[in-house]
RNA sequence: GGAGAGAUGGCAGAGUGGUUGAAUGCACUGGUCUUGAAAACCAGCAUACCUGCAAGGGUAUCGGGGGUUCGAAUCCCCCUCUCUCCGCCA
């Protein structure tokens, strides 16, 4: 069950209040009603089945004695019709309830600010000083193209709009960034590196909440696979359907993957440059925790992402998303926004979310005590650490020099064979 | 892609139409015995859901879905996955 229907039945006002914060009208009464129908149908179907089972057993016994069971057989015949009816009623009721619940978003935590959009998000900290330039600031497209290492025309020829082709030192930089991030997550924050499938099935996308509602944002193969929009999908679903011993929690996974997004609703947005692409590289973090540990884990995960920016010397700010701006699966989200001199604004580079038990319920991922007693659903969290393409953009723009070259952040140099600057050659 | 074999409780492994939710062994838990332990013996040991204040009662589940039957782990069909062989391939 995607939500705790018993809890909803008994706490209808609370549930509706939570949904209202996400801009969704009252649903609890509907849910309770659908559940009533479902339970009644179930009870009825079970009663009929009980009778049938008893009769069938009796027939077995009678036949064993070598007697004629035909009078009972006729009784069975009568109950058959009733059973078919009851069962189809039940199936319909269950489907109705599931379909209804599958489309509801997660309930925001109490400390999530109210609001309907970006403007209502709350900044909680700013780190790093904005760079000053004594020359005309260029954006990453100008810088990259001038270096001759960022090409949108060839990418458009090969694929179409919203693709980019990096060459030479920029291709190298992207690879170095990913390595740096993975190492950071593994060595400093105890994440386990994973190299997951990038094509997944329907069930997996349902588990993390992309399906059934947001299939339009994804690419799908003719064979019915989906290209992952983020490594959150495979990493989180690693524990689907399993019962994890509480001693083994928390579990932390990190992966570098390509991410594929159709950007269906983004026509006209960020059309210039690498900010919004159909394909981009991202290093992702996923944590699986005990229920009471997810809020602390969210802070930890966010710190991990922030620390990468800090080490790269990129200025950023962190905001708490308001209830209306969060993704459907999240119960609390921090966005980290990096400063982009070329746009003269902060832009999202990481999003860290505590999904509570929302995804765990969809995936049926639970935990148990040492002696195997199943206690409940785990909590799941995911966060970018970081979006590699956007990090590359941020480095180009923040570390640009007057001569068109780009300084490489110190921590990255070991990952680039000691190279200190990227310049045209 | 072709041919074959398989999927049963934590594990191993019986079971081909009628008290089979499922033998047996191992593991695990409790007990007896013992100074203690081992061994031996006895008992217990799945999950989900419905119903009930509770005790309890009930339903479903032997990879998944559908079918045959009064009755299916057992028969039929479809699918998934695993293994072996062949082909192809990074």
PDB file of C-alpha atoms in Angstrom, chain A residues 7-236:
ATOM      1  CA  UNK A   7      -3.726   6.008   9.486  1.00  0.00           C
ATOM      2  CA  UNK A   8      -5.442   8.123   6.854  1.00  0.00           C
ATOM      3  CA  UNK A   9      -8.831   6.774   7.896  1.00  0.00           C
ATOM      4  CA  UNK A  10      -8.192   7.814  11.454  1.00  0.00           C
ATOM      5  CA  UNK A  11      -6.457  11.103  10.677  1.00  0.00           C
ATOM      6  CA  UNK A  12      -8.387  12.464   7.734  1.00  0.00           C
ATOM      7  CA  UNK A  13      -8.026  16.112   8.685  1.00  0.00           C
ATOM      8  CA  UNK A  14      -4.293  15.864   9.177  1.00  0.00           C
ATOM      9  CA  UNK A  15      -3.819  14.112   5.872  1.00  0.00           C
ATOM     10  CA  UNK A  16      -5.907  16.664   4.007  1.00  0.00           C
ATOM     11  CA  UNK A  17      -4.027  19.500   5.672  1.00  0.00           C
ATOM     12  CA  UNK A  18      -0.753  17.992   4.441  1.00  0.00           C
ATOM     13  CA  UNK A  19      -2.074  17.569   0.916  1.00  0.00           C
ATOM     14  CA  UNK A  20      -3.441  21.087   0.913  1.00  0.00           C
ATOM     15  CA  UNK A  21       0.069  22.398   1.494  1.00  0.00           C
ATOM     16  CA  UNK A  22       0.980  20.807  -1.814  1.00  0.00           C
ATOM     17  CA  UNK A  23      -1.961  22.385  -3.562  1.00  0.00           C
ATOM     18  CA  UNK A  24      -4.144  19.304  -3.580  1.00  0.00           C
ATOM     19  CA  UNK A  25      -7.765  19.385  -2.501  1.00  0.00           C
ATOM     20  CA  UNK A  26      -9.234  17.152   0.200  1.00  0.00           C
ATOM     21  CA  UNK A  27      -8.776  13.472  -0.607  1.00  0.00           C
ATOM     22  CA  UNK A  28      -8.982  11.620   2.698  1.00  0.00           C
ATOM     23  CA  UNK A  29     -12.750  11.190   2.628  1.00  0.00           C
ATOM     24  CA  UNK A  30     -12.510   9.750  -0.869  1.00  0.00           C
ATOM     25  CA  UNK A  31      -9.743   7.411   0.178  1.00  0.00           C
ATOM     26  CA  UNK A  32     -11.657   6.282   3.247  1.00  0.00           C
ATOM     27  CA  UNK A  33     -14.717   5.710   1.142  1.00  0.00           C
ATOM     28  CA  UNK A  34     -12.839   3.685  -1.468  1.00  0.00           C
ATOM     29  CA  UNK A  35     -11.283   1.707   1.342  1.00  0.00           C
ATOM     30  CA  UNK A  36     -14.693   0.966   2.851  1.00  0.00           C
ATOM     31  CA  UNK A  37     -15.866  -0.366  -0.477  1.00  0.00           C
ATOM     32  CA  UNK A  38     -12.722  -2.407  -0.790  1.00  0.00           C
ATOM     33  CA  UNK A  39     -12.954  -3.925   2.667  1.00  0.00           C
ATOM     34  CA  UNK A  40     -16.612  -4.782   2.327  1.00  0.00           C
ATOM     35  CA  UNK A  41     -15.960  -6.458  -0.994  1.00  0.00           C
ATOM     36  CA  UNK A  42     -13.047  -8.349   0.474  1.00  0.00           C
ATOM     37  CA  UNK A  43     -14.993  -9.606   3.461  1.00  0.00           C
ATOM     38  CA  UNK A  44     -17.822 -10.728   1.233  1.00  0.00           C
ATOM     39  CA  UNK A  45     -15.545 -12.528  -1.188  1.00  0.00           C
ATOM     40  CA  UNK A  46     -13.752 -14.250   1.657  1.00  0.00           C
ATOM     41  CA  UNK A  47     -16.963 -15.475   3.229  1.00  0.00           C
ATOM     42  CA  UNK A  48     -18.052 -17.039  -0.017  1.00  0.00           C
ATOM     43  CA  UNK A  49     -14.670 -18.631  -0.454  1.00  0.00           C
ATOM     44  CA  UNK A  50     -14.771 -20.050   3.064  1.00  0.00           C
ATOM     45  CA  UNK A  51     -18.034 -21.795   2.284  1.00  0.00           C
ATOM     46  CA  UNK A  52     -16.716 -23.111  -0.975  1.00  0.00           C
ATOM     47  CA  UNK A  53     -13.583 -24.460   0.615  1.00  0.00           C
ATOM     48  CA  UNK A  54     -15.632 -26.307   3.213  1.00  0.00           C
ATOM     49  CA  UNK A  55     -17.892 -27.817   0.571  1.00  0.00           C
ATOM     50  CA  UNK A  56     -14.962 -28.898  -1.530  1.00  0.00           C
ATOM     51  CA  UNK A  57     -13.382 -30.622   1.400  1.00  0.00           C
ATOM     52  CA  UNK A  58     -16.606 -32.401   2.099  1.00  0.00           C
ATOM     53  CA  UNK A  59     -16.766 -33.659  -1.453  1.00  0.00           C
ATOM     54  CA  UNK A  60     -13.312 -35.085  -1.031  1.00  0.00           C
ATOM     55  CA  UNK A  61     -14.386 -36.881   2.123  1.00  0.00           C
ATOM     56  CA  UNK A  62     -17.577 -38.211   0.538  1.00  0.00           C
ATOM     57  CA  UNK A  63     -15.761 -39.519  -2.488  1.00  0.00           C
ATOM     58  CA  UNK A  64     -13.238 -41.165  -0.233  1.00  0.00           C
ATOM     59  CA  UNK A  65     -16.093 -43.054   1.378  1.00  0.00           C
ATOM     60  CA  UNK A  66     -17.307 -44.036  -2.057  1.00  0.00           C
ATOM     61  CA  UNK A  67     -20.570 -42.151  -1.787  1.00  0.00           C
ATOM     62  CA  UNK A  68     -22.267 -39.857  -4.272  1.00  0.00           C
ATOM     63  CA  UNK A  69     -21.556 -36.134  -3.782  1.00  0.00           C
ATOM     64  CA  UNK A  70     -23.993 -34.811  -6.373  1.00  0.00           C
ATOM     65  CA  UNK A  71     -26.325 -33.036  -3.927  1.00  0.00           C
ATOM     66  CA  UNK A  72     -23.426 -30.980  -2.595  1.00  0.00           C
ATOM     67  CA  UNK A  73     -22.159 -30.397  -6.079  1.00  0.00           C
ATOM     68  CA  UNK A  74     -25.337 -28.523  -6.902  1.00  0.00           C
ATOM     69  CA  UNK A  75     -24.871 -26.306  -3.843  1.00  0.00           C
ATOM     70  CA  UNK A  76     -21.428 -25.386  -5.060  1.00  0.00           C
ATOM     71  CA  UNK A  77     -22.828 -24.455  -8.410  1.00  0.00           C
ATOM     72  CA  UNK A  78     -25.005 -21.812  -6.785  1.00  0.00           C
ATOM     73  CA  UNK A  79     -22.181 -20.126  -4.936  1.00  0.00           C
ATOM     74  CA  UNK A  80     -20.061 -19.907  -8.032  1.00  0.00           C
ATOM     75  CA  UNK A  81     -21.902 -17.044  -9.583  1.00  0.00           C
ATOM     76  CA  UNK A  82     -21.854 -15.081  -6.354  1.00  0.00           C
ATOM     77  CA  UNK A  83     -18.135 -15.616  -6.079  1.00  0.00           C
ATOM     78  CA  UNK A  84     -17.343 -14.341  -9.541  1.00  0.00           C
ATOM     79  CA  UNK A  85     -19.345 -11.215  -8.771  1.00  0.00           C
ATOM     80  CA  UNK A  86     -17.730 -10.655  -5.404  1.00  0.00           C
ATOM     81  CA  UNK A  87     -14.252 -11.145  -6.741  1.00  0.00           C
ATOM     82  CA  UNK A  88     -14.619  -8.766  -9.635  1.00  0.00           C
ATOM     83  CA  UNK A  89     -16.092  -6.212  -7.254  1.00  0.00           C
ATOM     84  CA  UNK A  90     -13.085  -6.630  -5.023  1.00  0.00           C
ATOM     85  CA  UNK A  91     -10.593  -6.370  -7.852  1.00  0.00           C
ATOM     86  CA  UNK A  92     -12.221  -3.189  -9.050  1.00  0.00           C
ATOM     87  CA  UNK A  93     -12.266  -1.666  -5.576  1.00  0.00           C
ATOM     88  CA  UNK A  94      -8.602  -2.460  -5.019  1.00  0.00           C
ATOM     89  CA  UNK A  95      -7.670  -0.992  -8.363  1.00  0.00           C
ATOM     90  CA  UNK A  96      -9.630   2.174  -7.698  1.00  0.00           C
ATOM     91  CA  UNK A  97      -7.914   2.708  -4.380  1.00  0.00           C
ATOM     92  CA  UNK A  98      -4.446   1.960  -5.719  1.00  0.00           C
ATOM     93  CA  UNK A  99      -4.834   4.180  -8.746  1.00  0.00           C
ATOM     94  CA  UNK A 100      -6.022   6.995  -6.547  1.00  0.00           C
ATOM     95  CA  UNK A 101      -3.139   6.669  -4.129  1.00  0.00           C
ATOM     96  CA  UNK A 102      -0.484   6.159  -6.810  1.00  0.00           C
ATOM     97  CA  UNK A 103      -0.927   9.725  -7.998  1.00  0.00           C
ATOM     98  CA  UNK A 104      -0.768  11.463  -4.630  1.00  0.00           C
ATOM     99  CA  UNK A 105       2.468  13.186  -3.626  1.00  0.00           C
ATOM    100  CA  UNK A 106       4.294  12.763  -0.345  1.00  0.00           C
ATOM    101  CA  UNK A 107       3.148  14.792   2.646  1.00  0.00           C
ATOM    102  CA  UNK A 108       5.581  17.584   3.571  1.00  0.00           C
ATOM    103  CA  UNK A 109       7.262  17.527   6.967  1.00  0.00           C
ATOM    104  CA  UNK A 110       6.096  20.127   9.467  1.00  0.00           C
ATOM    105  CA  UNK A 111       9.274  22.175   9.190  1.00  0.00           C
ATOM    106  CA  UNK A 112       8.889  22.589   5.435  1.00  0.00           C
ATOM    107  CA  UNK A 113       7.886  26.177   4.627  1.00  0.00           C
ATOM    108  CA  UNK A 114       4.502  26.733   3.037  1.00  0.00           C
ATOM    109  CA  UNK A 115       4.209  28.215  -0.409  1.00  0.00           C
ATOM    110  CA  UNK A 116       3.382  27.442  -3.973  1.00  0.00           C
ATOM    111  CA  UNK A 117       6.493  28.220  -5.968  1.00  0.00           C
ATOM    112  CA  UNK A 118      10.120  29.193  -6.198  1.00  0.00           C
ATOM    113  CA  UNK A 119       9.501  32.578  -4.628  1.00  0.00           C
ATOM    114  CA  UNK A 120       8.473  30.922  -1.363  1.00  0.00           C
ATOM    115  CA  UNK A 121      11.634  28.908  -0.908  1.00  0.00           C
ATOM    116  CA  UNK A 122      13.689  29.877   2.119  1.00  0.00           C
ATOM    117  CA  UNK A 123      17.395  30.544   1.899  1.00  0.00           C
ATOM    118  CA  UNK A 124      19.214  29.048   4.858  1.00  0.00           C
ATOM    119  CA  UNK A 125      22.846  29.810   4.089  1.00  0.00           C
ATOM    120  CA  UNK A 126      25.288  31.341   1.646  1.00  0.00           C
ATOM    121  CA  UNK A 127      28.841  30.127   1.356  1.00  0.00           C
ATOM    122  CA  UNK A 128      31.761  31.585  -0.589  1.00  0.00           C
ATOM    123  CA  UNK A 129      32.466  35.001  -1.987  1.00  0.00           C
ATOM    124  CA  UNK A 130      31.211  35.999  -5.386  1.00  0.00           C
ATOM    125  CA  UNK A 131      34.089  36.496  -7.790  1.00  0.00           C
ATOM    126  CA  UNK A 132      34.934  39.974  -9.091  1.00  0.00           C
ATOM    127  CA  UNK A 133      36.075  40.443 -12.660  1.00  0.00           C
ATOM    128  CA  UNK A 134      37.915  43.397 -14.134  1.00  0.00           C
ATOM    129  CA  UNK A 135      36.897  42.400 -17.625  1.00  0.00           C
ATOM    130  CA  UNK A 136      33.692  41.570 -19.455  1.00  0.00           C
ATOM    131  CA  UNK A 137      32.298  38.403 -17.965  1.00  0.00           C
ATOM    132  CA  UNK A 138      31.482  35.671 -20.468  1.00  0.00           C
ATOM    133  CA  UNK A 139      29.049  32.818 -20.033  1.00  0.00           C
ATOM    134  CA  UNK A 140      30.111  29.201 -20.347  1.00  0.00           C
ATOM    135  CA  UNK A 141      29.035  28.986 -23.985  1.00  0.00           C
ATOM    136  CA  UNK A 142      31.269  31.843 -25.022  1.00  0.00           C
ATOM    137  CA  UNK A 143      34.129  30.489 -22.958  1.00  0.00           C
ATOM    138  CA  UNK A 144      33.774  26.916 -24.141  1.00  0.00           C
ATOM    139  CA  UNK A 145      33.338  27.786 -27.785  1.00  0.00           C
ATOM    140  CA  UNK A 146      36.263  30.204 -27.678  1.00  0.00           C
ATOM    141  CA  UNK A 147      38.378  27.415 -26.248  1.00  0.00           C
ATOM    142  CA  UNK A 148      37.186  25.290 -29.159  1.00  0.00           C
ATOM    143  CA  UNK A 149      36.179  22.526 -26.815  1.00  0.00           C
ATOM    144  CA  UNK A 150      32.409  22.936 -26.550  1.00  0.00           C
ATOM    145  CA  UNK A 151      30.406  22.365 -29.672  1.00  0.00           C
ATOM    146  CA  UNK A 152      26.653  22.629 -29.972  1.00  0.00           C
ATOM    147  CA  UNK A 153      26.514  22.498 -33.769  1.00  0.00           C
ATOM    148  CA  UNK A 154      28.048  19.082 -34.091  1.00  0.00           C
ATOM    149  CA  UNK A 155      25.874  17.834 -31.249  1.00  0.00           C
ATOM    150  CA  UNK A 156      22.812  19.208 -33.035  1.00  0.00           C
ATOM    151  CA  UNK A 157      23.888  17.484 -36.228  1.00  0.00           C
ATOM    152  CA  UNK A 158      24.326  14.194 -34.430  1.00  0.00           C
ATOM    153  CA  UNK A 159      21.275  14.373 -32.237  1.00  0.00           C
ATOM    154  CA  UNK A 160      19.322  17.621 -32.191  1.00  0.00           C
ATOM    155  CA  UNK A 161      18.650  20.453 -29.797  1.00  0.00           C
ATOM    156  CA  UNK A 162      19.643  20.214 -26.138  1.00  0.00           C
ATOM    157  CA  UNK A 163      22.792  18.203 -26.682  1.00  0.00           C
ATOM    158  CA  UNK A 164      26.413  19.209 -26.407  1.00  0.00           C
ATOM    159  CA  UNK A 165      29.715  17.758 -27.472  1.00  0.00           C
ATOM    160  CA  UNK A 166      32.778  18.398 -25.347  1.00  0.00           C
ATOM    161  CA  UNK A 167      36.282  17.783 -26.607  1.00  0.00           C
ATOM    162  CA  UNK A 168      39.836  17.801 -25.426  1.00  0.00           C
ATOM    163  CA  UNK A 169      40.387  19.403 -22.024  1.00  0.00           C
ATOM    164  CA  UNK A 170      36.716  20.055 -21.370  1.00  0.00           C
ATOM    165  CA  UNK A 171      35.897  16.411 -21.930  1.00  0.00           C
ATOM    166  CA  UNK A 172      38.781  15.664 -19.602  1.00  0.00           C
ATOM    167  CA  UNK A 173      37.507  18.176 -17.064  1.00  0.00           C
ATOM    168  CA  UNK A 174      34.097  16.548 -16.991  1.00  0.00           C
ATOM    169  CA  UNK A 175      35.633  13.144 -16.397  1.00  0.00           C
ATOM    170  CA  UNK A 176      37.928  14.538 -13.700  1.00  0.00           C
ATOM    171  CA  UNK A 177      35.010  16.209 -11.951  1.00  0.00           C
ATOM    172  CA  UNK A 178      33.050  12.978 -11.823  1.00  0.00           C
ATOM    173  CA  UNK A 179      36.035  11.128 -10.408  1.00  0.00           C
ATOM    174  CA  UNK A 180      36.635  13.799  -7.828  1.00  0.00           C
ATOM    175  CA  UNK A 181      33.019  13.718  -6.707  1.00  0.00           C
ATOM    176  CA  UNK A 182      32.800   9.951  -6.487  1.00  0.00           C
ATOM    177  CA  UNK A 183      36.028   9.802  -4.495  1.00  0.00           C
ATOM    178  CA  UNK A 184      34.744  12.498  -2.189  1.00  0.00           C
ATOM    179  CA  UNK A 185      31.502  10.656  -1.509  1.00  0.00           C
ATOM    180  CA  UNK A 186      33.223   7.334  -1.001  1.00  0.00           C
ATOM    181  CA  UNK A 187      36.174   8.488   1.071  1.00  0.00           C
ATOM    182  CA  UNK A 188      34.698  11.297   3.129  1.00  0.00           C
ATOM    183  CA  UNK A 189      31.045  10.308   3.450  1.00  0.00           C
ATOM    184  CA  UNK A 190      31.116   6.540   3.422  1.00  0.00           C
ATOM    185  CA  UNK A 191      29.055   5.992   0.288  1.00  0.00           C
ATOM    186  CA  UNK A 192      29.522   2.759  -1.648  1.00  0.00           C
ATOM    187  CA  UNK A 193      30.211   3.240  -5.323  1.00  0.00           C
ATOM    188  CA  UNK A 194      27.770   1.589  -7.696  1.00  0.00           C
ATOM    189  CA  UNK A 195      27.657   1.267 -11.443  1.00  0.00           C
ATOM    190  CA  UNK A 196      23.969   0.566 -12.095  1.00  0.00           C
ATOM    191  CA  UNK A 197      21.913  -0.126 -15.224  1.00  0.00           C
ATOM    192  CA  UNK A 198      20.830   2.997 -17.072  1.00  0.00           C
ATOM    193  CA  UNK A 199      17.828   1.269 -18.604  1.00  0.00           C
ATOM    194  CA  UNK A 200      15.132   0.223 -16.184  1.00  0.00           C
ATOM    195  CA  UNK A 201      11.647  -1.253 -16.237  1.00  0.00           C
ATOM    196  CA  UNK A 202       8.243   0.165 -15.315  1.00  0.00           C
ATOM    197  CA  UNK A 203       8.244  -1.239 -11.823  1.00  0.00           C
ATOM    198  CA  UNK A 204      11.508   0.445 -10.932  1.00  0.00           C
ATOM    199  CA  UNK A 205      10.236   3.830 -12.046  1.00  0.00           C
ATOM    200  CA  UNK A 206       7.046   3.281 -10.121  1.00  0.00           C
ATOM    201  CA  UNK A 207       9.082   2.599  -7.003  1.00  0.00           C
ATOM    202  CA  UNK A 208      10.761   5.971  -6.989  1.00  0.00           C
ATOM    203  CA  UNK A 209       7.586   7.760  -8.081  1.00  0.00           C
ATOM    204  CA  UNK A 210       8.299   8.780 -11.689  1.00  0.00           C
ATOM    205  CA  UNK A 211       5.490   6.526 -12.824  1.00  0.00           C
ATOM    206  CA  UNK A 212       2.563   6.518 -13.268  1.00  0.00           C
ATOM    207  CA  UNK A 213       2.345  10.286 -13.412  1.00  0.00           C
ATOM    208  CA  UNK A 214       5.529  11.606 -14.956  1.00  0.00           C
ATOM    209  CA  UNK A 215       6.290   9.286 -17.846  1.00  0.00           C
ATOM    210  CA  UNK A 216       6.257  12.233 -20.246  1.00  0.00           C
ATOM    211  CA  UNK A 217       9.513  13.480 -18.761  1.00  0.00           C
ATOM    212  CA  UNK A 218      11.315  10.283 -19.705  1.00  0.00           C
ATOM    213  CA  UNK A 219      12.705   8.534 -22.752  1.00  0.00           C
ATOM    214  CA  UNK A 220      11.465   5.052 -23.508  1.00  0.00           C
ATOM    215  CA  UNK A 221      12.972   2.410 -25.765  1.00  0.00           C
ATOM    216  CA  UNK A 222      10.979   0.392 -28.231  1.00  0.00           C
ATOM    217  CA  UNK A 223      11.630  -2.668 -26.127  1.00  0.00           C
ATOM    218  CA  UNK A 224       9.833  -1.027 -23.209  1.00  0.00           C
ATOM    219  CA  UNK A 225      12.835   0.016 -21.163  1.00  0.00           C
ATOM    220  CA  UNK A 226      13.145   3.530 -19.809  1.00  0.00           C
ATOM    221  CA  UNK A 227      16.324   5.592 -19.758  1.00  0.00           C
ATOM    222  CA  UNK A 228      16.975   6.696 -16.211  1.00  0.00           C
ATOM    223  CA  UNK A 229      16.393  10.401 -15.533  1.00  0.00           C
ATOM    224  CA  UNK A 230      18.711  10.107 -12.523  1.00  0.00           C
ATOM    225  CA  UNK A 231      20.707   7.392 -10.775  1.00  0.00           C
ATOM    226  CA  UNK A 232      18.304   7.840  -7.871  1.00  0.00           C
ATOM    227  CA  UNK A 233      16.044   5.425  -9.733  1.00  0.00           C
ATOM    228  CA  UNK A 234      18.306   2.352  -9.864  1.00  0.00           C
ATOM    229  CA  UNK A 235      20.142   3.117  -6.615  1.00  0.00           C
ATOM    230  CA  UNK A 236      17.007   3.470  -4.538  1.00  0.00           C
TER     231      UNK A 236
END
